[in-house]
């Protein structure tokens, strides 16, 4: 996999992960271009498309688009399920994950993705192993900083 | 509303994020961010030492700001400090920051590397994991230099935890992708292969990815992985859906691992050991069988995972291309998917069938689905699916169904999306030519193309129809008649005017006997379009008119009147004006004999002679189409250094202007081989006096020298009794520098010495040349030097012209030579394995991506000399890649400013016949 993007229906980038060194300028250009292409597609269209010299696999979950760019030889369907497994992991960790969880805990979203995919290849496909790694990390919390629940103000999506 | 904030919530961060989200405008957001940045800056600079938590919080805020798309230029040091914290979450945020905001400051890198080293040595699996992730995320060459030696040890050490092994394997893979030269092969490789037997499926999954990447470049080294992969795969596909516990995904046992194992096997030919081979065949059969079983779940995840494995298995079957039974079963399976209700499956089936069409075993089976595919073209709602259908029709086309497929594609073209029209036009043009039994059908098809999608018909396409008509006597009359009829349409595309003008100019006489298409009617018809056309087309029509003067003396005065009109003779466009003036003079003063010679019918074009540079140019864009015939024909390329397309320009009406002469089809005039332009040029000089500022025709013999420079950079480019021109040049990626040395061989001064480098309009946009002026006086026996800085912006075909003018003993000297700046100078060699090479080779089957050329060797074929030429050409010489040891294989990447183009070539010499295929 070359990169993974999460963006909202409004075209806000929520997460970006690059597995091949890319200049910041090019990243911005690619993100803009690809968001435009994907957001313009209608529902029920197929989840794959050719884009530049890459294949793009995307899927929409509620208000969020998950979008992976893979290479010519890579398997589209398994990438689609990689996206799904990532969503399951987020869901399990946050409990009914929604876009706000990813906005406010963006660092966690990155950590979970890192445990799951590394260097563009899947590291462990077992939900248990990945979550175990994350929760272990959470257990390493210091007592000195007890978790504080932020006072949320309701925000309409 | 997030219900939980697991781990340690950072309240300040949450408040900040809320603030940003509440900003009503971009301005407000920037204001809030600037305020925060100022705050963080003051905290970092303040006297009070920050505790770890605050540092973490501020670093995290910076990260958030960066991810919003703003630039961050500080905080790196604080992040690095976090790395050495022994609190996990602080370390984790530090690593995240470093991974996302990679910094090239060397002092910082030293500190980061130190922290990573400590964590790798900590034997704490969580810390080791963080460090490995950071290396993989950054993946830079510096990281590889520091750690590529260490990671294999961690990977194969007996006491390494499974989770660390997984991270180490993928970390190594990432480093190998960026810096393969820094990853040393060694004892560890065989131990990595044995990880395929590991108990932990997560370890096997990660190891399989690593081995696949390594095996692509070092197939020998990892050969033993084949049998291990087969037995692992076999255990998975035969396991019950619950056996693998957490590695079962929606009732499919270990789909990711299965896909990866099947992918690894695609790095190798079918296993030689019959037992292994039998076991693999069984696996593949089992996978195909399972596709027929009723689904174990209605969830789309189940069918996706199952089909992911199935498609990968089919890829392997196609890759092996050796089991007719499996190939046909695969084809039938894909056939079912062609009508599946899931769009995704229809898309993939079309895509996969494209490659299946290129196997001789399954080509016929693929063809049976033609009606379904045509139907898909008509009914699919998604353009990307329709595109796949076009690709598949193209791939399954052969002599038996060409007429039907071309007709359907033409049909579709009428309503096709603009984004894919040009590609369809090219495909139709290629199929029509390739499978034309009857060339009248070919002519009709191309004219239809122009009618339906004239804007998308590129020059190559209409050049080609003209070449074919000129080369085939039997179709010329028909072509003349057909274009004449097509031109009757009140609104016809300019491309049709071009083709019509050209063909009538050559063969209008063949239909002139019919009073309905008498010479005058032909002329009036063409001239009625004249004023609506662009300058190049008008220039072409003027050439048609002068050809009419020769073909039809009876309308000579009419044509002369047109040429004489102010709108021609005083045309603001230099090219048009010049043609009008020259043609009018030519028609007035030249005798009929001279006219007949000068305006003679075009000689046949050399069949299929397009250059390797044309191939390079065309090797762009993604190609997923494969073509049976092309692959079976064993493509190859011209290597003998004859880089220029041998277009024929026997027409004597060439103009001294460097802009393209439309009569020189297929190549710009300056790229022509030497003899025709010089003869035509000198004729021009006889008829009209040459103005001193005009560029001289290419010096005779300079082409031979030019060809030599295709594969070398230094030497003598040109020499006559007065002047010697030497070259020294160097190229790196898309940049180059050339030193031109002008030696005065006489004992007399050269005065007004002005060398000029000239690029045609086309070339100017793809090649940036900067020259410094040279001293206008060159003393006898002296040498002056000129530097040319070169930047390749995009691919190009022509070479620039070096024109030199000077006075020697009272006589004006003017000569031109082609400057050997050719596309291959920006070629960088790439090493790849046989596996890799042929995989890519097979992918390059888009018509714009390949070129085959059969040519007679001009020189004796000595293997060593040929090798030297391939290397000199700029590509890597890949030994032991082609199954036939006599063949030569090369690969490289062309670097231009705008893009990089991979390029593969194969040369297949046939020694007996002294011919290379």
Short mmCIF file of C-alpha atoms in Angstrom, two decimals, chain B residues 70 72 86 158 187 233-234 278 300 313 348 441 521 524 545 612 708 879:
data_model
loop_
_atom_site.label_atom_id
_atom_site.label_comp_id
_atom_site.label_asym_id
_atom_site.label_seq_id
_atom_site.Cartn_x
_atom_site.Cartn_y
_atom_site.Cartn_z
CA UNK B 70 -0.23 24.24 8.61
CA UNK B 72 5.32 23.62 11.90
CA UNK B 86 10.34 6.14 30.36
CA UNK B 158 15.58 -16.97 19.10
CA UNK B 187 22.79 -16.13 6.94
CA UNK B 233 -1.19 -22.57 1.91
CA UNK B 234 -2.37 -26.13 1.70
CA UNK B 278 0.71 -31.49 -7.31
CA UNK B 300 -20.23 -8.94 2.15
CA UNK B 313 -5.34 -17.78 -7.05
CA UNK B 348 -12.44 -7.36 -11.13
CA UNK B 441 -12.70 -1.46 -44.15
CA UNK B 521 -14.76 20.30 -57.98
CA UNK B 524 -13.33 23.97 -54.77
CA UNK B 545 -2.83 22.87 -54.16
CA UNK B 612 12.91 3.13 -30.02
CA UNK B 708 27.13 7.11 -32.60
CA UNK B 879 21.76 -10.88 -17.35
#
